[in-house]
């Protein structure tokens, strides 16, 4: 029962994020909401969108690989991370929830709505920078707090997806990059390649520090 509830909560969070995105979009665009969504998911330049998505995904996978090789990809021992690891290890469908539904909610909100709304009033680079700060901060408390390398990884992903979205005015590339990233990291967590960093007792920490 615990497994089912955990994955349902994860799914509900993604759906709520999509719903909130729709409300903000309607307040902003009003009668043009549907037209904006059509443009956001247009297939007119789908070839270019997918190519950019592939390039961005490869960049992030290479970066993730470098973090793993240098042993800097450990997960901090926080409540959010422990919940994530538990869900991935207990629910087979959670990896798809994280890679599809969660990604759809976050990308629609941060890149599809908030970023393009800011870009309508501010320079594109500044809009991307502001959204990246907010996006990274949202993943800090109780999640990747104390792990600067993963926070940097998230920051780079947000910058890549942000600049591509502003340039293309579509969401396909951002969705692809974020989905590939979440899927890859989820697989690595499930296979214990990326692990939660053990917290040493205070006595051992003082011994290591003195050494």
Coordinates of N, CA, C and O in Angstrom, one line a residue, residues 14-195:
X14 N 2.8 16.0 -10.2 CA 3.0 16.4 -11.6 C 1.7 17.0 -12.2 O 1.7 18.0 -12.9
X15 N 0.5 16.3 -11.9 CA -0.7 16.8 -12.4 C -1.1 18.2 -11.9 O -1.6 19.1 -12.6
X16 N -0.8 18.4 -10.6 CA -1.1 19.7 -10.0 C -0.2 20.8 -10.6 O -0.6 21.9 -10.9
X17 N 1.1 20.5 -10.9 CA 2.0 21.4 -11.6 C 1.5 21.8 -12.9 O 1.5 23.0 -13.3
X18 N 0.9 20.8 -13.7 CA 0.4 21.1 -15.0 C -0.9 22.0 -14.8 O -1.1 22.9 -15.6
X19 N -1.7 21.7 -13.9 CA -2.9 22.5 -13.6 C -2.5 24.0 -13.3 O -3.1 24.9 -13.8
X20 N -1.6 24.1 -12.4 CA -1.1 25.5 -12.0 C -0.6 26.2 -13.2 O -0.8 27.4 -13.4
X21 N 0.2 25.5 -14.1 CA 0.7 26.1 -15.3 C -0.4 26.6 -16.2 O -0.4 27.7 -16.8
X22 N -1.5 25.8 -16.3 CA -2.7 26.2 -17.1 C -3.3 27.5 -16.5 O -3.7 28.3 -17.3
X23 N -3.4 27.6 -15.2 CA -4.1 28.7 -14.6 C -3.2 30.0 -14.9 O -3.8 31.0 -15.3
X24 N -1.9 29.9 -14.7 CA -1.0 31.0 -14.9 C -1.1 31.4 -16.4 O -1.2 32.6 -16.8
X25 N -1.1 30.4 -17.3 CA -1.1 30.7 -18.7 C -2.4 31.4 -19.1 O -2.4 32.3 -19.9
X26 N -3.5 30.9 -18.5 CA -4.8 31.5 -18.9 C -4.9 33.0 -18.4 O -5.5 33.9 -19.1
X27 N -4.4 33.2 -17.2 CA -4.3 34.6 -16.7 C -3.5 35.5 -17.6 O -3.8 36.7 -17.8
X28 N -2.4 35.0 -18.1 CA -1.5 35.7 -19.0 C -2.1 35.9 -20.4 O -2.1 37.0 -20.9
X29 N -2.5 34.8 -21.0 CA -2.9 34.9 -22.4 C -4.4 35.0 -22.7 O -4.8 35.4 -23.7
X30 N -5.2 34.6 -21.7 CA -6.6 34.7 -21.8 C -7.1 34.0 -23.1 O -7.0 32.8 -23.2
X31 N -7.7 34.7 -24.0 CA -8.3 34.1 -25.2 C -7.3 33.5 -26.1 O -7.6 32.7 -26.9
X32 N -6.0 33.9 -25.9 CA -5.0 33.3 -26.8 C -4.3 32.1 -26.2 O -3.3 31.6 -26.7
X33 N -4.9 31.5 -25.1 CA -4.2 30.4 -24.4 C -4.1 29.2 -25.4 O -3.0 28.6 -25.4
X34 N -5.1 28.8 -26.1 CA -5.0 27.6 -26.9 C -4.0 27.9 -28.1 O -3.3 27.0 -28.4
X35 N -4.0 29.1 -28.6 CA -3.1 29.4 -29.7 C -1.7 29.3 -29.2 O -0.8 28.8 -29.9
X36 N -1.4 29.8 -28.0 CA -0.1 29.7 -27.4 C 0.4 28.3 -27.2 O 1.5 27.9 -27.5
X37 N -0.5 27.4 -26.7 CA -0.2 26.0 -26.5 C 0.1 25.3 -27.9 O 1.0 24.5 -28.0
X38 N -0.7 25.7 -28.9 CA -0.5 25.1 -30.2 C 0.9 25.5 -30.7 O 1.6 24.7 -31.3
X39 N 1.3 26.7 -30.5 CA 2.7 27.2 -30.9 C 3.8 26.5 -30.1 O 4.8 26.1 -30.6
X40 N 3.5 26.3 -28.8 CA 4.4 25.6 -27.9 C 4.7 24.2 -28.3 O 5.8 23.7 -28.2
X41 N 3.7 23.5 -28.9 CA 3.8 22.1 -29.3 C 3.7 21.9 -30.8 O 3.3 20.9 -31.2
X42 N 4.0 22.9 -31.5 CA 3.9 22.8 -33.0 C 5.0 21.8 -33.5 O 6.0 21.7 -32.9
X43 N 4.6 21.1 -34.6 CA 5.6 20.2 -35.2 C 6.2 20.8 -36.4 O 6.9 20.0 -37.2
X44 N 6.1 22.0 -36.6 CA 6.6 22.7 -37.8 C 8.1 22.5 -37.9 O 8.7 22.3 -39.0
X45 N 8.8 22.7 -36.8 CA 10.2 22.6 -36.8 C 10.7 21.4 -35.9 O 11.7 21.5 -35.2
X46 N 9.9 20.3 -35.9 CA 10.1 19.2 -35.0 C 11.5 18.6 -35.2 O 12.1 18.1 -34.2
X47 N 12.0 18.5 -36.4 CA 13.3 18.0 -36.7 C 14.4 18.7 -36.0 O 15.3 18.1 -35.3
X48 N 14.4 20.1 -36.1 CA 15.3 20.9 -35.4 C 15.2 20.7 -33.9 O 16.2 20.6 -33.2
X49 N 14.0 20.7 -33.4 CA 13.7 20.6 -32.0 C 14.3 19.3 -31.4 O 15.0 19.3 -30.4
X50 N 14.1 18.2 -32.1 CA 14.6 16.9 -31.7 C 16.1 16.8 -31.8 O 16.8 16.2 -30.9
X51 N 16.7 17.5 -32.8 CA 18.2 17.5 -32.9 C 18.8 18.2 -31.8 O 19.7 17.8 -31.1
X52 N 18.2 19.4 -31.4 CA 18.7 20.2 -30.3 C 18.5 19.4 -29.0 O 19.4 19.5 -28.1
X53 N 17.4 18.7 -28.9 CA 17.1 17.9 -27.7 C 18.1 16.8 -27.6 O 18.6 16.5 -26.4
X54 N 18.5 16.2 -28.7 CA 19.5 15.1 -28.6 C 20.9 15.7 -28.2 O 21.6 15.1 -27.4
X55 N 21.3 16.8 -28.8 CA 22.6 17.4 -28.5 C 22.6 17.8 -27.0 O 23.6 17.5 -26.3
X56 N 21.5 18.4 -26.5 CA 21.5 18.8 -25.1 C 21.5 17.6 -24.2 O 22.2 17.6 -23.1
X57 N 20.8 16.5 -24.6 CA 20.8 15.3 -23.8 C 22.2 14.7 -23.7 O 22.6 14.2 -22.6
X58 N 22.9 14.7 -24.8 CA 24.3 14.1 -24.8 C 25.2 14.9 -23.9 O 26.1 14.3 -23.2
X59 N 25.1 16.2 -24.0 CA 25.9 17.1 -23.1 C 25.7 16.8 -21.6 O 26.6 16.6 -20.9
X60 N 24.4 16.6 -21.3 CA 24.1 16.3 -19.9 C 24.5 14.9 -19.5 O 25.0 14.7 -18.3
X61 N 24.4 14.0 -20.3 CA 24.8 12.6 -20.0 C 26.3 12.5 -19.9 O 26.8 11.8 -19.0
X62 N 27.1 13.3 -20.7 CA 28.5 13.3 -20.5 C 28.9 14.0 -19.2 O 29.8 13.5 -18.5
X63 N 28.2 15.0 -18.9 CA 28.5 15.7 -17.6 C 28.2 14.8 -16.4 O 28.9 14.7 -15.4
X64 N 27.0 14.1 -16.5 CA 26.7 13.1 -15.4 C 27.7 12.0 -15.3 O 28.1 11.6 -14.2
X65 N 28.2 11.5 -16.5 CA 29.2 10.5 -16.5 C 30.5 11.0 -15.8 O 31.1 10.3 -15.0
X66 N 30.8 12.2 -16.1 CA 32.0 12.8 -15.5 C 31.9 12.9 -13.9 O 32.8 12.6 -13.2
X67 N 30.7 13.3 -13.5 CA 30.4 13.4 -12.0 C 30.5 12.0 -11.4 O 31.0 11.9 -10.3
X68 N 30.0 11.0 -12.1 CA 30.1 9.6 -11.5 C 31.5 9.1 -11.5 O 32.0 8.6 -10.4
X69 N 32.3 9.3 -12.5 CA 33.7 8.9 -12.6 C 34.5 9.6 -11.5 O 35.4 8.9 -10.9
X70 N 34.3 10.8 -11.3 CA 35.0 11.6 -10.3 C 34.4 11.5 -8.9 O 34.8 12.1 -7.9
X71 N 33.4 10.6 -8.8 CA 32.7 10.3 -7.5 C 32.1 11.6 -6.8 O 32.1 11.8 -5.6
X72 N 31.5 12.4 -7.7 CA 30.9 13.7 -7.2 C 29.4 13.6 -7.5 O 28.7 14.7 -7.4
X73 N 28.9 12.5 -7.8 CA 27.4 12.4 -8.1 C 26.6 11.8 -7.0 O 25.5 11.3 -7.2
X74 N 27.2 11.7 -5.8 CA 26.4 11.1 -4.7 C 25.2 12.0 -4.3 O 25.2 13.2 -4.5
X75 N 24.2 11.4 -3.8 CA 23.0 12.1 -3.3 C 23.2 12.5 -1.9 O 23.6 11.7 -1.1
X76 N 22.8 13.7 -1.5 CA 22.8 14.1 -0.1 C 21.8 13.4 0.7 O 20.7 13.0 0.2
X77 N 22.0 13.2 2.0 CA 21.1 12.5 2.8 C 20.0 13.4 3.3 O 20.0 13.8 4.5
X78 N 19.1 13.8 2.5 CA 18.0 14.7 2.8 C 16.7 13.9 2.7 O 16.6 12.9 2.1
X79 N 15.6 14.5 3.3 CA 14.3 13.8 3.3 C 13.8 13.6 1.9 O 13.3 12.6 1.5
X80 N 13.9 14.7 1.0 CA 13.5 14.6 -0.3 C 14.2 13.5 -1.1 O 13.5 12.8 -1.9
X81 N 15.5 13.4 -1.0 CA 16.3 12.4 -1.7 C 15.9 11.0 -1.2 O 15.8 10.1 -2.0
X82 N 15.8 10.9 0.1 CA 15.5 9.5 0.6 C 14.1 9.1 0.2 O 13.9 7.9 -0.1
X83 N 13.2 10.0 0.1 CA 11.8 9.7 -0.5 C 11.9 9.2 -1.9 O 11.3 8.3 -2.3
X84 N 12.7 10.0 -2.7 CA 12.9 9.7 -4.1 C 13.5 8.3 -4.3 O 13.1 7.5 -5.1
X85 N 14.6 8.0 -3.5 CA 15.3 6.7 -3.6 C 14.3 5.6 -3.2 O 14.3 4.5 -3.9
X86 N 13.6 5.8 -2.2 CA 12.6 4.8 -1.7 C 11.6 4.5 -2.8 O 11.2 3.3 -3.0
X87 N 11.0 5.5 -3.4 CA 10.0 5.3 -4.4 C 10.6 4.6 -5.6 O 9.9 3.7 -6.2
X88 N 11.8 4.9 -6.0 CA 12.4 4.3 -7.2 C 12.7 2.8 -6.9 O 12.6 2.0 -7.8
X89 N 13.0 2.5 -5.7 CA 13.3 1.1 -5.4 C 12.1 0.2 -5.1 O 12.2 -1.0 -5.1
X90 N 11.0 0.9 -4.8 CA 9.8 0.1 -4.4 C 8.7 0.1 -5.4 O 7.8 -0.7 -5.4
X91 N 8.7 1.1 -6.4 CA 7.7 1.1 -7.4 C 8.3 1.1 -8.8 O 9.1 1.9 -9.2
X92 N 7.9 0.1 -9.6 CA 8.4 -0.1 -10.9 C 8.0 1.0 -11.8 O 8.7 1.4 -12.8
X93 N 6.8 1.5 -11.6 CA 6.3 2.6 -12.5 C 6.8 4.0 -12.2 O 6.6 4.9 -13.0
X94 N 7.4 4.1 -11.0 CA 7.8 5.5 -10.6 C 8.8 6.1 -11.6 O 8.8 7.3 -11.7
X95 N 9.7 5.3 -12.2 CA 10.6 5.8 -13.1 C 10.0 6.5 -14.3 O 10.5 7.5 -14.8
X96 N 8.8 6.0 -14.7 CA 8.1 6.6 -15.8 C 7.3 7.9 -15.4 O 7.2 8.8 -16.1
X97 N 6.9 7.8 -14.1 CA 6.2 9.0 -13.6 C 7.2 10.2 -13.5 O 6.9 11.3 -13.9
X98 N 8.4 9.9 -13.0 CA 9.5 10.9 -12.9 C 10.0 11.4 -14.2 O 10.3 12.6 -14.4
X99 N 10.1 10.5 -15.2 CA 10.6 10.8 -16.5 C 9.6 11.4 -17.5 O 10.0 12.1 -18.4
X100 N 8.3 11.2 -17.2 CA 7.3 11.8 -18.1 C 6.4 12.8 -17.4 O 6.4 14.0 -17.8
X101 N 5.7 12.4 -16.4 CA 4.7 13.3 -15.8 C 5.3 14.4 -15.1 O 4.9 15.6 -15.2
X102 N 6.3 14.1 -14.3 CA 7.0 15.1 -13.5 C 7.7 16.1 -14.5 O 7.7 17.3 -14.3
X103 N 8.4 15.6 -15.5 CA 9.0 16.4 -16.5 C 8.0 17.3 -17.2 O 8.3 18.5 -17.4
X104 N 6.9 16.8 -17.6 CA 5.9 17.6 -18.3 C 5.4 18.7 -17.4 O 5.3 19.9 -17.9
X105 N 5.2 18.5 -16.2 CA 4.7 19.5 -15.3 C 5.8 20.6 -15.1 O 5.5 21.8 -15.2
X106 N 7.0 20.2 -14.8 CA 8.1 21.2 -14.5 C 8.4 22.0 -15.8 O 8.6 23.2 -15.7
X107 N 8.5 21.3 -16.9 CA 8.9 22.1 -18.1 C 7.8 23.0 -18.6 O 8.0 24.1 -19.1
X108 N 6.5 22.6 -18.5 CA 5.4 23.4 -18.9 C 5.4 24.7 -18.0 O 5.2 25.8 -18.5
X109 N 5.6 24.5 -16.7 CA 5.6 25.6 -15.7 C 6.8 26.5 -15.9 O 6.6 27.7 -16.1
X110 N 8.0 26.0 -15.8 CA 9.2 26.8 -15.8 C 9.6 27.3 -17.1 O 9.9 28.5 -17.3
X111 N 9.7 26.4 -18.1 CA 10.1 26.9 -19.5 C 8.9 27.3 -20.3 O 9.0 28.4 -21.0
X112 N 7.9 26.6 -20.4 CA 6.7 26.9 -21.3 C 6.0 28.1 -20.9 O 5.6 28.9 -21.8
X113 N 5.8 28.3 -19.6 CA 5.0 29.5 -19.1 C 5.8 30.6 -18.5 O 5.9 31.7 -19.1
X114 N 6.5 30.3 -17.4 CA 7.2 31.4 -16.7 C 8.3 32.0 -17.5 O 8.4 33.2 -17.5
X115 N 9.1 31.2 -18.1 CA 10.2 31.7 -18.9 C 9.8 32.5 -20.1 O 10.2 33.7 -20.3
X116 N 8.8 32.0 -20.9 CA 8.4 32.8 -22.0 C 7.6 34.0 -21.6 O 7.6 35.0 -22.4
X117 N 6.9 34.0 -20.5 CA 6.2 35.1 -20.0 C 7.2 36.2 -19.6 O 7.1 37.4 -19.9
X118 N 8.3 35.8 -18.9 CA 9.4 36.8 -18.6 C 10.1 37.3 -19.9 O 10.4 38.5 -20.0
X119 N 10.3 36.4 -20.8 CA 11.0 36.8 -22.1 C 10.2 37.8 -22.9 O 10.7 38.5 -23.8
X120 N 8.9 37.9 -22.6 CA 8.0 38.9 -23.3 C 8.3 40.3 -22.9 O 7.9 41.3 -23.5
X121 N 8.9 40.4 -21.7 CA 9.2 41.7 -21.1 C 10.7 42.0 -20.8 O 11.1 43.2 -20.7
X122 N 11.5 40.9 -20.7 CA 12.9 41.1 -20.4 C 13.7 40.5 -21.5 O 13.2 39.7 -22.3
X123 N 15.0 40.8 -21.6 CA 15.9 40.1 -22.5 C 15.9 38.6 -22.3 O 15.8 38.2 -21.2
X124 N 16.0 37.8 -23.4 CA 16.0 36.4 -23.3 C 17.0 35.8 -22.3 O 16.6 35.0 -21.5
X125 N 18.2 36.3 -22.3 CA 19.3 35.7 -21.5 C 19.0 36.0 -20.0 O 19.2 35.1 -19.2
X126 N 18.4 37.2 -19.7 CA 18.1 37.5 -18.3 C 16.9 36.6 -17.8 O 16.9 36.2 -16.7
X127 N 15.9 36.4 -18.7 CA 14.8 35.6 -18.4 C 15.3 34.1 -18.0 O 14.8 33.5 -17.1
X128 N 16.2 33.6 -18.9 CA 16.7 32.3 -18.7 C 17.5 32.2 -17.3 O 17.3 31.2 -16.6
X129 N 18.2 33.2 -17.1 CA 19.0 33.3 -15.8 C 18.1 33.3 -14.6 O 18.4 32.6 -13.6
X130 N 17.1 34.1 -14.6 CA 16.2 34.2 -13.5 C 15.4 32.9 -13.3 O 15.3 32.5 -12.1
X131 N 14.9 32.3 -14.3 CA 14.2 31.0 -14.2 C 15.2 29.9 -13.7 O 14.8 29.1 -12.9
X132 N 16.4 30.0 -14.1 CA 17.4 29.0 -13.7 C 17.6 29.1 -12.2 O 17.7 28.1 -11.5
X133 N 17.7 30.3 -11.7 CA 17.9 30.6 -10.3 C 16.7 30.0 -9.5 O 16.9 29.3 -8.5
X134 N 15.5 30.3 -10.0 CA 14.3 29.8 -9.3 C 14.2 28.3 -9.3 O 13.9 27.6 -8.3
X135 N 14.5 27.7 -10.5 CA 14.4 26.3 -10.7 C 15.4 25.5 -9.8 O 15.0 24.5 -9.2
X136 N 16.6 26.0 -9.8 CA 17.6 25.4 -8.9 C 17.3 25.5 -7.4 O 17.4 24.6 -6.7
X137 N 16.8 26.7 -7.1 CA 16.4 27.0 -5.7 C 15.3 26.0 -5.2 O 15.2 25.6 -4.1
X138 N 14.3 25.7 -6.1 CA 13.2 24.9 -5.8 C 13.7 23.4 -5.5 O 13.0 22.7 -4.9
X139 N 14.9 23.1 -6.0 CA 15.4 21.7 -5.8 C 16.5 21.7 -4.7 O 17.2 20.7 -4.5
X140 N 16.6 22.8 -4.0 CA 17.6 22.9 -2.9 C 17.2 22.4 -1.6 O 17.6 21.3 -1.1
X141 N 16.2 23.0 -1.0 CA 15.8 22.7 0.4 C 15.2 21.3 0.5 O 14.3 21.0 -0.3
X142 N 15.7 20.5 1.3 CA 15.3 19.1 1.6 C 15.5 18.2 0.4 O 14.9 17.1 0.4
X143 N 16.2 18.6 -0.6 CA 16.5 17.8 -1.8 C 18.0 17.7 -2.0 O 18.6 16.7 -1.5
X144 N 18.5 18.6 -2.8 CA 20.0 18.5 -3.1 C 20.8 19.5 -2.3 O 21.9 19.8 -2.7
X145 N 20.3 19.9 -1.1 CA 21.0 20.7 -0.2 C 22.3 20.1 0.2 O 22.3 18.9 0.6
X146 N 23.4 20.8 0.1 CA 24.7 20.2 0.5 C 25.4 19.4 -0.6 O 26.4 18.8 -0.3
X147 N 24.8 19.4 -1.8 CA 25.4 18.8 -2.9 C 25.6 19.8 -4.1 O 24.8 19.8 -5.0
X148 N 26.7 20.5 -4.1 CA 26.8 21.6 -5.1 C 27.0 21.1 -6.5 O 26.6 21.8 -7.4
X149 N 27.5 19.9 -6.7 CA 27.7 19.3 -8.0 C 26.4 19.0 -8.7 O 26.2 19.3 -9.9
X150 N 25.5 18.4 -8.0 CA 24.2 18.1 -8.6 C 23.4 19.3 -8.8 O 22.6 19.5 -9.7
X151 N 23.5 20.3 -7.9 CA 22.8 21.6 -8.1 C 23.4 22.3 -9.3 O 22.6 22.9 -10.1
X152 N 24.7 22.2 -9.5 CA 25.3 22.7 -10.7 C 24.8 22.0 -12.0 O 24.6 22.7 -13.0
X153 N 24.6 20.7 -11.9 CA 24.1 19.9 -13.0 C 22.7 20.4 -13.3 O 22.4 20.6 -14.5
X154 N 21.8 20.6 -12.3 CA 20.5 21.1 -12.5 C 20.5 22.5 -13.2 O 19.7 22.8 -14.0
X155 N 21.4 23.3 -12.7 CA 21.6 24.7 -13.2 C 21.9 24.6 -14.7 O 21.3 25.4 -15.5
X156 N 22.9 23.8 -15.1 CA 23.3 23.7 -16.5 C 22.1 23.2 -17.3 O 21.9 23.6 -18.4
X157 N 21.4 22.2 -16.8 CA 20.2 21.7 -17.5 C 19.2 22.8 -17.8 O 18.6 22.9 -18.9
X158 N 18.9 23.6 -16.8 CA 18.0 24.7 -16.9 C 18.4 25.7 -17.9 O 17.6 26.3 -18.6
X159 N 19.7 26.0 -17.9 CA 20.3 27.0 -18.8 C 20.1 26.5 -20.3 O 19.7 27.2 -21.2
X160 N 20.5 25.2 -20.5 CA 20.4 24.6 -21.8 C 18.9 24.6 -22.3 O 18.6 25.1 -23.4
X161 N 18.0 24.1 -21.5 CA 16.6 24.0 -21.9 C 16.0 25.4 -22.0 O 15.2 25.6 -22.9
X162 N 16.5 26.3 -21.2 CA 15.9 27.7 -21.3 C 16.3 28.4 -22.5 O 15.4 29.0 -23.2
X163 N 17.6 28.4 -22.9 CA 18.0 29.1 -24.1 C 17.4 28.5 -25.4 O 17.1 29.2 -26.3
X164 N 17.3 27.1 -25.4 CA 16.7 26.5 -26.6 C 15.2 26.9 -26.7 O 14.7 27.1 -27.8
X165 N 14.5 26.9 -25.5 CA 13.1 27.2 -25.6 C 12.9 28.7 -26.0 O 12.0 29.0 -26.8
X166 N 13.7 29.6 -25.5 CA 13.6 31.0 -26.0 C 13.9 31.1 -27.4 O 13.2 31.9 -28.2
X167 N 14.8 30.4 -27.9 CA 15.2 30.4 -29.4 C 14.1 29.8 -30.2 O 13.8 30.4 -31.3
X168 N 13.7 28.6 -29.9 CA 12.7 27.9 -30.7 C 11.3 28.2 -30.5 O 10.4 28.0 -31.3
X169 N 11.0 28.8 -29.3 CA 9.6 29.1 -28.9 C 8.7 27.8 -28.9 O 7.5 27.9 -29.0
X170 N 9.3 26.7 -28.7 CA 8.6 25.4 -28.6 C 9.2 24.7 -27.3 O 10.3 25.0 -26.8
X171 N 8.5 23.6 -26.9 CA 8.9 22.9 -25.7 C 9.5 21.5 -25.9 O 9.9 20.9 -25.0
X172 N 9.5 21.1 -27.2 CA 9.9 19.7 -27.4 C 11.3 19.4 -27.0 O 11.6 18.4 -26.4
X173 N 12.3 20.3 -27.3 CA 13.7 20.1 -26.9 C 13.8 20.0 -25.4 O 14.5 19.1 -24.9
X174 N 13.2 20.9 -24.7 CA 13.3 21.0 -23.2 C 12.7 19.7 -22.6 O 13.3 19.1 -21.7
X175 N 11.6 19.3 -23.1 CA 11.0 18.0 -22.6 C 11.9 16.8 -22.9 O 12.0 16.0 -22.0
X176 N 12.5 16.7 -24.0 CA 13.4 15.6 -24.4 C 14.6 15.6 -23.5 O 15.0 14.6 -22.9
X177 N 15.2 16.8 -23.3 CA 16.4 16.9 -22.5 C 16.2 16.5 -21.0 O 16.9 15.7 -20.4
X178 N 15.1 17.1 -20.5 CA 14.8 16.8 -19.1 C 14.3 15.4 -18.9 O 14.7 14.7 -17.9
X179 N 13.6 14.8 -19.8 CA 13.1 13.4 -19.7 C 14.3 12.4 -19.7 O 14.4 11.5 -18.9
X180 N 15.2 12.7 -20.7 CA 16.4 11.8 -20.8 C 17.2 11.9 -19.5 O 17.7 10.9 -19.0
X181 N 17.4 13.1 -19.0 CA 18.2 13.3 -17.8 C 17.5 12.6 -16.6 O 18.2 11.8 -15.8
X182 N 16.2 12.7 -16.4 CA 15.5 12.1 -15.3 C 15.5 10.6 -15.4 O 15.7 9.8 -14.4
X183 N 15.4 10.1 -16.7 CA 15.4 8.6 -16.9 C 16.7 8.0 -16.6 O 16.8 7.0 -15.9
X184 N 17.8 8.7 -17.0 CA 19.1 8.2 -16.8 C 19.5 8.2 -15.3 O 20.0 7.2 -14.8
X185 N 19.2 9.3 -14.7 CA 19.6 9.3 -13.2 C 18.7 8.4 -12.4 O 19.2 7.8 -11.5
X186 N 17.5 8.2 -12.8 CA 16.6 7.2 -12.1 C 17.2 5.8 -12.3 O 17.2 5.0 -11.3
X187 N 17.6 5.4 -13.5 CA 18.2 4.1 -13.7 C 19.4 3.9 -12.9 O 19.6 2.9 -12.2
X188 N 20.3 4.9 -12.8 CA 21.5 4.9 -12.1 C 21.3 4.8 -10.6 O 22.0 4.1 -9.9
X189 N 20.2 5.4 -10.1 CA 19.8 5.3 -8.7 C 19.3 3.9 -8.4 O 19.7 3.3 -7.3
X190 N 18.5 3.4 -9.2 CA 17.9 2.0 -9.0 C 19.0 1.0 -9.0 O 18.9 0.0 -8.3
X191 N 20.0 1.2 -9.8 CA 21.1 0.2 -9.9 C 22.3 0.5 -8.9 O 23.3 -0.1 -8.9
X192 N 22.0 1.5 -8.0 CA 22.9 1.8 -6.9 C 24.3 2.3 -7.4 O 25.3 2.2 -6.8
X193 N 24.3 2.9 -8.6 CA 25.5 3.5 -9.2 C 25.6 4.9 -8.6 O 26.7 5.4 -8.2
X194 N 24.4 5.6 -8.5 CA 24.4 6.8 -7.7 C 23.7 6.5 -6.4 O 22.6 6.0 -6.4
X195 N 24.4 6.8 -5.3 CA 23.9 6.4 -4.0 C 23.8 7.6 -3.1 O 24.4 8.7 -3.3

